[in-house]
mmCIF file of C-alpha atoms in Angstrom:
data_model
loop_
_atom_site.group_PDB
_atom_site.id
_atom_site.type_symbol
_atom_site.label_atom_id
_atom_site.label_comp_id
_atom_site.label_asym_id
_atom_site.label_seq_id
_atom_site.Cartn_x
_atom_site.Cartn_y
_atom_site.Cartn_z
ATOM 1 C CA UNK A 1 -30.522 -68.981 7.554
ATOM 2 C CA UNK A 2 -28.246 -66.166 6.407
ATOM 3 C CA UNK A 3 -29.335 -62.677 7.350
ATOM 4 C CA UNK A 4 -30.409 -60.408 4.491
ATOM 5 C CA UNK A 5 -27.971 -57.495 4.483
ATOM 6 C CA UNK A 6 -29.227 -55.875 1.309
ATOM 7 C CA UNK A 7 -30.762 -53.013 3.291
ATOM 8 C CA UNK A 8 -27.473 -52.309 5.074
ATOM 9 C CA UNK A 9 -25.591 -52.415 1.774
ATOM 10 C CA UNK A 10 -28.013 -49.948 0.185
ATOM 11 C CA UNK A 11 -27.632 -47.474 3.054
ATOM 12 C CA UNK A 12 -23.864 -47.869 2.977
ATOM 13 C CA UNK A 13 -23.771 -47.266 -0.789
ATOM 14 C CA UNK A 14 -25.897 -44.135 -0.379
ATOM 15 C CA UNK A 15 -23.584 -42.869 2.367
ATOM 16 C CA UNK A 16 -20.457 -43.326 0.251
ATOM 17 C CA UNK A 17 -22.178 -41.818 -2.797
ATOM 18 C CA UNK A 18 -22.937 -38.704 -0.731
ATOM 19 C CA UNK A 19 -19.307 -38.518 0.424
ATOM 20 C CA UNK A 20 -18.051 -38.808 -3.161
ATOM 21 C CA UNK A 21 -20.479 -36.130 -4.311
ATOM 22 C CA UNK A 22 -19.407 -33.746 -1.525
ATOM 23 C CA UNK A 23 -15.728 -34.350 -2.343
ATOM 24 C CA UNK A 24 -16.354 -33.749 -6.048
ATOM 25 C CA UNK A 25 -18.307 -30.540 -5.326
ATOM 26 C CA UNK A 26 -15.487 -29.246 -3.113
ATOM 27 C CA UNK A 27 -12.867 -29.907 -5.810
ATOM 28 C CA UNK A 28 -15.047 -28.245 -8.442
ATOM 29 C CA UNK A 29 -15.555 -25.231 -6.162
ATOM 30 C CA UNK A 30 -11.762 -24.884 -5.819
ATOM 31 C CA UNK A 31 -11.360 -25.091 -9.588
ATOM 32 C CA UNK A 32 -9.432 -28.385 -9.461
ATOM 33 C CA UNK A 33 -11.814 -30.172 -11.829
ATOM 34 C CA UNK A 34 -13.949 -28.698 -14.623
ATOM 35 C CA UNK A 35 -17.653 -28.059 -14.379
ATOM 36 C CA UNK A 36 -19.849 -30.436 -16.406
ATOM 37 C CA UNK A 37 -20.043 -29.732 -20.113
ATOM 38 C CA UNK A 38 -23.269 -28.100 -21.151
ATOM 39 C CA UNK A 39 -24.244 -31.036 -23.362
ATOM 40 C CA UNK A 40 -24.165 -33.289 -20.281
ATOM 41 C CA UNK A 41 -26.377 -31.035 -18.222
ATOM 42 C CA UNK A 42 -30.054 -30.288 -18.221
ATOM 43 C CA UNK A 43 -31.038 -28.237 -21.233
ATOM 44 C CA UNK A 44 -32.582 -24.847 -20.611
ATOM 45 C CA UNK A 45 -35.270 -23.335 -22.837
ATOM 46 C CA UNK A 46 -33.851 -21.904 -26.041
ATOM 47 C CA UNK A 47 -35.304 -18.493 -25.197
ATOM 48 C CA UNK A 48 -33.571 -18.255 -21.780
ATOM 49 C CA UNK A 49 -31.984 -14.869 -21.139
ATOM 50 C CA UNK A 50 -29.964 -13.684 -18.148
ATOM 51 C CA UNK A 51 -31.832 -11.326 -15.827
ATOM 52 C CA UNK A 52 -31.393 -7.612 -16.420
ATOM 53 C CA UNK A 53 -29.360 -6.242 -13.509
ATOM 54 C CA UNK A 54 -29.202 -2.705 -12.163
ATOM 55 C CA UNK A 55 -25.748 -1.029 -12.291
ATOM 56 C CA UNK A 56 -24.907 -1.857 -8.645
ATOM 57 C CA UNK A 57 -26.766 -5.173 -8.497
ATOM 58 C CA UNK A 58 -24.732 -8.394 -8.295
ATOM 59 C CA UNK A 59 -25.942 -11.998 -8.134
ATOM 60 C CA UNK A 60 -23.492 -14.300 -6.337
ATOM 61 C CA UNK A 61 -23.829 -18.061 -6.181
ATOM 62 C CA UNK A 62 -22.005 -21.145 -4.915
ATOM 63 C CA UNK A 63 -21.441 -22.231 -1.328
ATOM 64 C CA UNK A 64 -17.925 -20.817 -0.788
ATOM 65 C CA UNK A 65 -18.738 -17.602 -2.632
ATOM 66 C CA UNK A 66 -21.917 -16.897 -0.689
ATOM 67 C CA UNK A 67 -20.395 -17.887 2.659
ATOM 68 C CA UNK A 68 -17.531 -15.444 2.110
ATOM 69 C CA UNK A 69 -19.963 -12.694 1.088
ATOM 70 C CA UNK A 70 -22.123 -13.257 4.166
ATOM 71 C CA UNK A 71 -19.013 -13.004 6.348
ATOM 72 C CA UNK A 72 -17.882 -9.757 4.708
ATOM 73 C CA UNK A 73 -19.126 -6.748 6.722
ATOM 74 C CA UNK A 74 -18.727 -4.498 3.662
ATOM 75 C CA UNK A 75 -21.294 -6.474 1.670
ATOM 76 C CA UNK A 76 -24.725 -4.896 1.435
ATOM 77 C CA UNK A 77 -27.056 -7.856 1.127
ATOM 78 C CA UNK A 78 -30.425 -7.497 -0.558
ATOM 79 C CA UNK A 79 -31.838 -11.032 -0.556
ATOM 80 C CA UNK A 80 -30.774 -14.644 -0.051
ATOM 81 C CA UNK A 81 -32.374 -17.460 -2.050
ATOM 82 C CA UNK A 82 -31.422 -20.900 -0.777
ATOM 83 C CA UNK A 83 -32.531 -24.510 -0.836
ATOM 84 C CA UNK A 84 -33.065 -26.352 2.428
ATOM 85 C CA UNK A 85 -30.014 -28.526 1.749
ATOM 86 C CA UNK A 86 -27.752 -25.558 0.966
ATOM 87 C CA UNK A 87 -28.997 -23.709 4.066
ATOM 88 C CA UNK A 88 -27.938 -26.676 6.173
ATOM 89 C CA UNK A 89 -24.514 -26.853 4.506
ATOM 90 C CA UNK A 90 -24.046 -23.126 5.086
ATOM 91 C CA UNK A 91 -25.104 -23.589 8.734
ATOM 92 C CA UNK A 92 -27.463 -20.637 8.539
ATOM 93 C CA UNK A 93 -29.649 -21.755 11.431
ATOM 94 C CA UNK A 94 -33.078 -20.151 11.734
ATOM 95 C CA UNK A 95 -33.624 -18.429 8.372
ATOM 96 C CA UNK A 96 -36.296 -16.164 9.814
ATOM 97 C CA UNK A 97 -33.728 -14.730 12.232
ATOM 98 C CA UNK A 98 -31.316 -13.569 9.525
ATOM 99 C CA UNK A 99 -31.001 -9.770 9.187
ATOM 100 C CA UNK A 100 -32.018 -9.737 5.512
ATOM 101 C CA UNK A 101 -34.881 -11.176 3.432
ATOM 102 C CA UNK A 102 -34.516 -14.902 2.793
ATOM 103 C CA UNK A 103 -36.558 -17.269 0.658
ATOM 104 C CA UNK A 104 -36.425 -21.042 0.382
ATOM 105 C CA UNK A 105 -36.313 -22.168 -3.241
ATOM 106 C CA UNK A 106 -35.721 -25.271 -5.337
ATOM 107 C CA UNK A 107 -32.625 -25.835 -7.504
ATOM 108 C CA UNK A 108 -34.865 -25.442 -10.540
ATOM 109 C CA UNK A 109 -35.883 -21.960 -9.368
ATOM 110 C CA UNK A 110 -32.232 -20.905 -9.376
ATOM 111 C CA UNK A 111 -31.608 -22.599 -12.736
ATOM 112 C CA UNK A 112 -34.271 -20.397 -14.291
ATOM 113 C CA UNK A 113 -32.538 -17.241 -13.046
ATOM 114 C CA UNK A 114 -28.854 -18.130 -13.376
ATOM 115 C CA UNK A 115 -28.966 -20.288 -16.480
ATOM 116 C CA UNK A 116 -27.421 -23.610 -17.514
ATOM 117 C CA UNK A 117 -23.763 -22.750 -16.874
ATOM 118 C CA UNK A 118 -24.030 -21.646 -13.254
ATOM 119 C CA UNK A 119 -23.017 -24.264 -10.675
ATOM 120 C CA UNK A 120 -25.015 -22.585 -7.913
ATOM 121 C CA UNK A 121 -25.087 -25.477 -5.401
ATOM 122 C CA UNK A 122 -28.524 -24.371 -4.245
ATOM 123 C CA UNK A 123 -27.776 -20.808 -3.165
ATOM 124 C CA UNK A 124 -27.933 -17.331 -4.707
ATOM 125 C CA UNK A 125 -27.257 -14.016 -3.007
ATOM 126 C CA UNK A 126 -28.429 -10.671 -4.370
ATOM 127 C CA UNK A 127 -26.095 -7.918 -3.190
ATOM 128 C CA UNK A 128 -24.789 -4.478 -4.007
ATOM 129 C CA UNK A 129 -21.327 -4.153 -5.560
ATOM 130 C CA UNK A 130 -18.459 -3.705 -3.114
ATOM 131 C CA UNK A 131 -17.293 -0.152 -2.351
ATOM 132 C CA UNK A 132 -14.723 1.370 -4.687
ATOM 133 C CA UNK A 133 -11.152 1.492 -3.374
ATOM 134 C CA UNK A 134 -8.535 4.190 -3.970
ATOM 135 C CA UNK A 135 -4.863 3.682 -4.758
ATOM 136 C CA UNK A 136 -3.813 5.727 -1.731
ATOM 137 C CA UNK A 137 -4.985 2.867 0.461
ATOM 138 C CA UNK A 138 -2.179 0.714 -0.982
ATOM 139 C CA UNK A 139 0.603 2.885 0.403
ATOM 140 C CA UNK A 140 1.668 0.263 2.962
ATOM 141 C CA UNK A 141 1.204 -2.822 0.734
ATOM 142 C CA UNK A 142 4.491 -4.489 -0.262
ATOM 143 C CA UNK A 143 3.011 -6.503 -3.164
ATOM 144 C CA UNK A 144 0.162 -5.822 -5.590
ATOM 145 C CA UNK A 145 -0.966 -7.236 -8.913
ATOM 146 C CA UNK A 146 -1.957 -5.252 -12.018
ATOM 147 C CA UNK A 147 -3.770 -6.741 -15.032
ATOM 148 C CA UNK A 148 -3.606 -5.184 -18.496
ATOM 149 C CA UNK A 149 -6.923 -6.088 -20.156
ATOM 150 C CA UNK A 150 -7.249 -9.686 -18.982
ATOM 151 C CA UNK A 151 -10.837 -10.222 -20.122
ATOM 152 C CA UNK A 152 -11.792 -13.761 -19.038
ATOM 153 C CA UNK A 153 -13.570 -13.656 -15.637
ATOM 154 C CA UNK A 154 -12.479 -17.237 -14.950
ATOM 155 C CA UNK A 155 -8.831 -16.240 -15.336
ATOM 156 C CA UNK A 156 -9.277 -13.098 -13.260
ATOM 157 C CA UNK A 157 -11.056 -15.111 -10.575
ATOM 158 C CA UNK A 158 -8.238 -17.666 -10.496
ATOM 159 C CA UNK A 159 -5.669 -14.844 -10.291
ATOM 160 C CA UNK A 160 -7.650 -13.317 -7.436
ATOM 161 C CA UNK A 161 -7.505 -16.593 -5.505
ATOM 162 C CA UNK A 162 -3.737 -16.736 -5.959
ATOM 163 C CA UNK A 163 -3.404 -13.078 -4.958
ATOM 164 C CA UNK A 164 -5.198 -13.778 -1.683
ATOM 165 C CA UNK A 165 -3.134 -16.923 -1.140
ATOM 166 C CA UNK A 166 0.086 -14.898 -1.513
ATOM 167 C CA UNK A 167 -1.320 -12.022 0.557
ATOM 168 C CA UNK A 168 -1.143 -9.407 -2.199
ATOM 169 C CA UNK A 169 -2.558 -6.039 -1.211
ATOM 170 C CA UNK A 170 -4.830 -5.507 -4.215
ATOM 171 C CA UNK A 171 -5.734 -6.576 -7.729
ATOM 172 C CA UNK A 172 -5.906 -3.642 -10.161
ATOM 173 C CA UNK A 173 -7.569 -3.845 -13.580
ATOM 174 C CA UNK A 174 -8.849 -1.484 -16.233
ATOM 175 C CA UNK A 175 -12.547 -0.652 -16.359
ATOM 176 C CA UNK A 176 -12.643 -1.413 -20.083
ATOM 177 C CA UNK A 177 -11.790 -4.878 -21.413
ATOM 178 C CA UNK A 178 -11.831 -6.398 -17.928
ATOM 179 C CA UNK A 179 -14.595 -8.255 -16.087
ATOM 180 C CA UNK A 180 -16.746 -6.336 -13.653
ATOM 181 C CA UNK A 181 -17.832 -7.789 -10.333
ATOM 182 C CA UNK A 182 -20.158 -10.664 -11.193
ATOM 183 C CA UNK A 183 -21.328 -14.108 -10.191
ATOM 184 C CA UNK A 184 -18.953 -15.789 -12.668
ATOM 185 C CA UNK A 185 -15.955 -13.822 -11.388
ATOM 186 C CA UNK A 186 -16.876 -14.410 -7.755
ATOM 187 C CA UNK A 187 -17.482 -18.137 -8.288
ATOM 188 C CA UNK A 188 -14.107 -18.524 -10.032
ATOM 189 C CA UNK A 189 -12.461 -16.636 -7.164
ATOM 190 C CA UNK A 190 -14.148 -18.997 -4.670
ATOM 191 C CA UNK A 191 -14.542 -16.377 -1.944
ATOM 192 C CA UNK A 192 -11.402 -14.356 -2.721
ATOM 193 C CA UNK A 193 -13.428 -11.420 -4.094
ATOM 194 C CA UNK A 194 -14.404 -10.628 -0.509
ATOM 195 C CA UNK A 195 -10.821 -10.738 0.748
ATOM 196 C CA UNK A 196 -8.844 -8.442 -1.563
ATOM 197 C CA UNK A 197 -9.520 -4.962 -3.004
ATOM 198 C CA UNK A 198 -10.516 -5.260 -6.673
ATOM 199 C CA UNK A 199 -9.680 -1.825 -8.053
ATOM 200 C CA UNK A 200 -10.843 -0.882 -11.543
ATOM 201 C CA UNK A 201 -9.230 2.201 -13.064
ATOM 202 C CA UNK A 202 -9.748 4.156 -16.282
ATOM 203 C CA UNK A 203 -6.163 4.708 -17.485
ATOM 204 C CA UNK A 204 -3.531 2.070 -16.784
ATOM 205 C CA UNK A 205 -0.500 4.164 -17.761
ATOM 206 C CA UNK A 206 -1.562 6.961 -15.397
ATOM 207 C CA UNK A 207 -2.179 4.415 -12.637
ATOM 208 C CA UNK A 208 1.288 2.909 -13.094
ATOM 209 C CA UNK A 209 2.755 6.407 -12.755
ATOM 210 C CA UNK A 210 0.766 6.854 -9.521
ATOM 211 C CA UNK A 211 2.153 3.552 -8.239
ATOM 212 C CA UNK A 212 5.657 4.857 -8.910
ATOM 213 C CA UNK A 213 4.873 7.897 -6.751
ATOM 214 C CA UNK A 214 3.705 5.544 -3.993
ATOM 215 C CA UNK A 215 7.091 3.826 -4.081
ATOM 216 C CA UNK A 216 6.286 0.714 -6.129
ATOM 217 C CA UNK A 217 8.687 -0.877 -8.586
ATOM 218 C CA UNK A 218 6.476 -1.905 -11.510
ATOM 219 C CA UNK A 219 7.579 -5.025 -13.384
ATOM 220 C CA UNK A 220 5.828 -6.128 -16.566
ATOM 221 C CA UNK A 221 5.888 -9.832 -17.345
ATOM 222 C CA UNK A 222 6.789 -10.471 -20.979
ATOM 223 C CA UNK A 223 7.887 -13.747 -22.563
ATOM 224 C CA UNK A 224 10.479 -11.738 -24.494
ATOM 225 C CA UNK A 225 11.639 -9.741 -21.471
ATOM 226 C CA UNK A 226 15.351 -8.854 -21.437
ATOM 227 C CA UNK A 227 16.129 -10.619 -18.154
ATOM 228 C CA UNK A 228 14.670 -13.203 -15.763
ATOM 229 C CA UNK A 229 12.114 -11.969 -13.252
ATOM 230 C CA UNK A 230 14.383 -12.760 -10.309
ATOM 231 C CA UNK A 231 17.005 -10.331 -11.591
ATOM 232 C CA UNK A 232 14.643 -7.330 -11.728
ATOM 233 C CA UNK A 233 13.500 -7.189 -8.106
ATOM 234 C CA UNK A 234 14.533 -4.180 -6.043
ATOM 235 C CA UNK A 235 13.203 -2.044 -3.207
ATOM 236 C CA UNK A 236 10.501 -2.954 -0.717
ATOM 237 C CA UNK A 237 7.328 -2.531 -2.817
ATOM 238 C CA UNK A 238 6.609 -4.454 -6.003
ATOM 239 C CA UNK A 239 3.737 -4.224 -8.498
ATOM 240 C CA UNK A 240 3.595 -7.115 -10.968
ATOM 241 C CA UNK A 241 1.924 -6.244 -14.274
ATOM 242 C CA UNK A 242 0.515 -9.013 -16.490
ATOM 243 C CA UNK A 243 -1.103 -8.765 -19.911
ATOM 244 C CA UNK A 244 -3.831 -10.729 -21.617
ATOM 245 C CA UNK A 245 -3.160 -14.143 -23.085
ATOM 246 C CA UNK A 246 -2.140 -13.925 -26.703
ATOM 247 C CA UNK A 247 -1.643 -10.154 -26.900
ATOM 248 C CA UNK A 248 0.364 -9.751 -23.708
ATOM 249 C CA UNK A 249 1.159 -6.263 -22.444
ATOM 250 C CA UNK A 250 0.099 -3.331 -24.590
ATOM 251 C CA UNK A 251 2.865 -1.148 -26.009
ATOM 252 C CA UNK A 252 1.981 1.807 -23.784
ATOM 253 C CA UNK A 253 2.143 -0.430 -20.726
ATOM 254 C CA UNK A 254 5.511 -1.813 -21.799
ATOM 255 C CA UNK A 255 6.833 1.733 -22.078
ATOM 256 C CA UNK A 256 5.432 2.813 -18.692
ATOM 257 C CA UNK A 257 6.570 0.024 -16.348
ATOM 258 C CA UNK A 258 10.014 0.346 -14.769
ATOM 259 C CA UNK A 259 11.189 -3.087 -15.942
ATOM 260 C CA UNK A 260 10.248 -5.925 -18.288
ATOM 261 C CA UNK A 261 11.029 -9.472 -17.232
ATOM 262 C CA UNK A 262 10.412 -13.028 -18.328
ATOM 263 C CA UNK A 263 9.673 -16.247 -16.494
ATOM 264 C CA UNK A 264 12.388 -18.696 -17.494
ATOM 265 C CA UNK A 265 11.052 -22.251 -17.835
ATOM 266 C CA UNK A 266 13.314 -25.228 -18.525
ATOM 267 C CA UNK A 267 10.679 -27.386 -20.215
ATOM 268 C CA UNK A 268 9.563 -27.611 -23.828
ATOM 269 C CA UNK A 269 6.588 -25.275 -23.236
ATOM 270 C CA UNK A 270 7.716 -21.701 -22.697
ATOM 271 C CA UNK A 271 4.409 -19.961 -21.973
ATOM 272 C CA UNK A 272 1.851 -20.357 -19.207
ATOM 273 C CA UNK A 273 -1.761 -19.499 -18.568
ATOM 274 C CA UNK A 274 -1.845 -15.976 -17.124
ATOM 275 C CA UNK A 275 -3.206 -17.201 -13.781
ATOM 276 C CA UNK A 276 -0.340 -19.695 -13.431
ATOM 277 C CA UNK A 277 2.207 -17.049 -14.397
ATOM 278 C CA UNK A 278 0.746 -14.691 -11.803
ATOM 279 C CA UNK A 279 1.063 -17.295 -9.053
ATOM 280 C CA UNK A 280 4.704 -18.050 -9.897
ATOM 281 C CA UNK A 281 5.587 -14.348 -10.120
ATOM 282 C CA UNK A 282 3.963 -13.591 -6.755
ATOM 283 C CA UNK A 283 5.817 -16.470 -5.116
ATOM 284 C CA UNK A 284 9.137 -15.167 -6.470
ATOM 285 C CA UNK A 285 8.333 -11.614 -5.356
ATOM 286 C CA UNK A 286 7.469 -12.727 -1.839
ATOM 287 C CA UNK A 287 10.734 -14.647 -1.625
ATOM 288 C CA UNK A 288 12.624 -11.467 -2.535
ATOM 289 C CA UNK A 289 10.603 -9.247 -0.188
ATOM 290 C CA UNK A 290 10.970 -11.841 2.597
ATOM 291 C CA UNK A 291 7.351 -11.446 3.672
#
């Protein structure tokens, strides 16, 4: 008689399904594939509202985001909510031994708090916002990035990831018309929020002038810039300034930066998503600075 291997096949299928799911989750966490559309996910009650947060309260979620926050000594942690599975993936060990309050929850518990669009992966961390940074701390940084009213937290998070990848010293944005520290921003940054100063200022023109005093050459990226980006580099400190998609740099910003430059692209499409443009510009700047 032939041996029944249906049990072995079922276990093998489950194993490979788990591997595929882990691979898919990792790619989604890195932003390589989109999150599921809302109409394909579990519907939340029509009266769901996001929790009211105190001014310094931040809710972070996602495995990479929370792991990076836990590893950041500057994070003031209030409470960790985690499923048993996520705790194992985060390798937290004995939850009762952690130096902050921890509660074991179900995915549905987190859904009720974070809503239908949050891919929380079974973990949520309540923290205080990171300490504010001052421009003087950037005196020794050769490369920084400045955003002129880039409003989409997903774009800012993606730019933050690239900034960390290219070892930029800081990401500077305006306090108005820019995303504050949040779970969406942190999730899009996939841990990068903990690794680079995110400096929010009140007046961009004044800040650009301060950067000049610190020795930075400020270069504004503009699709109609008078010369290619590569031809504008000079000195040993560079601040790249990028505007919002559609509007680009504001007129005051264009008048304040030391140079305006364009990214020359040989293909039929002449404009890029701001996060892609930031990555290309930082790569070019690092090549010039030889760092």
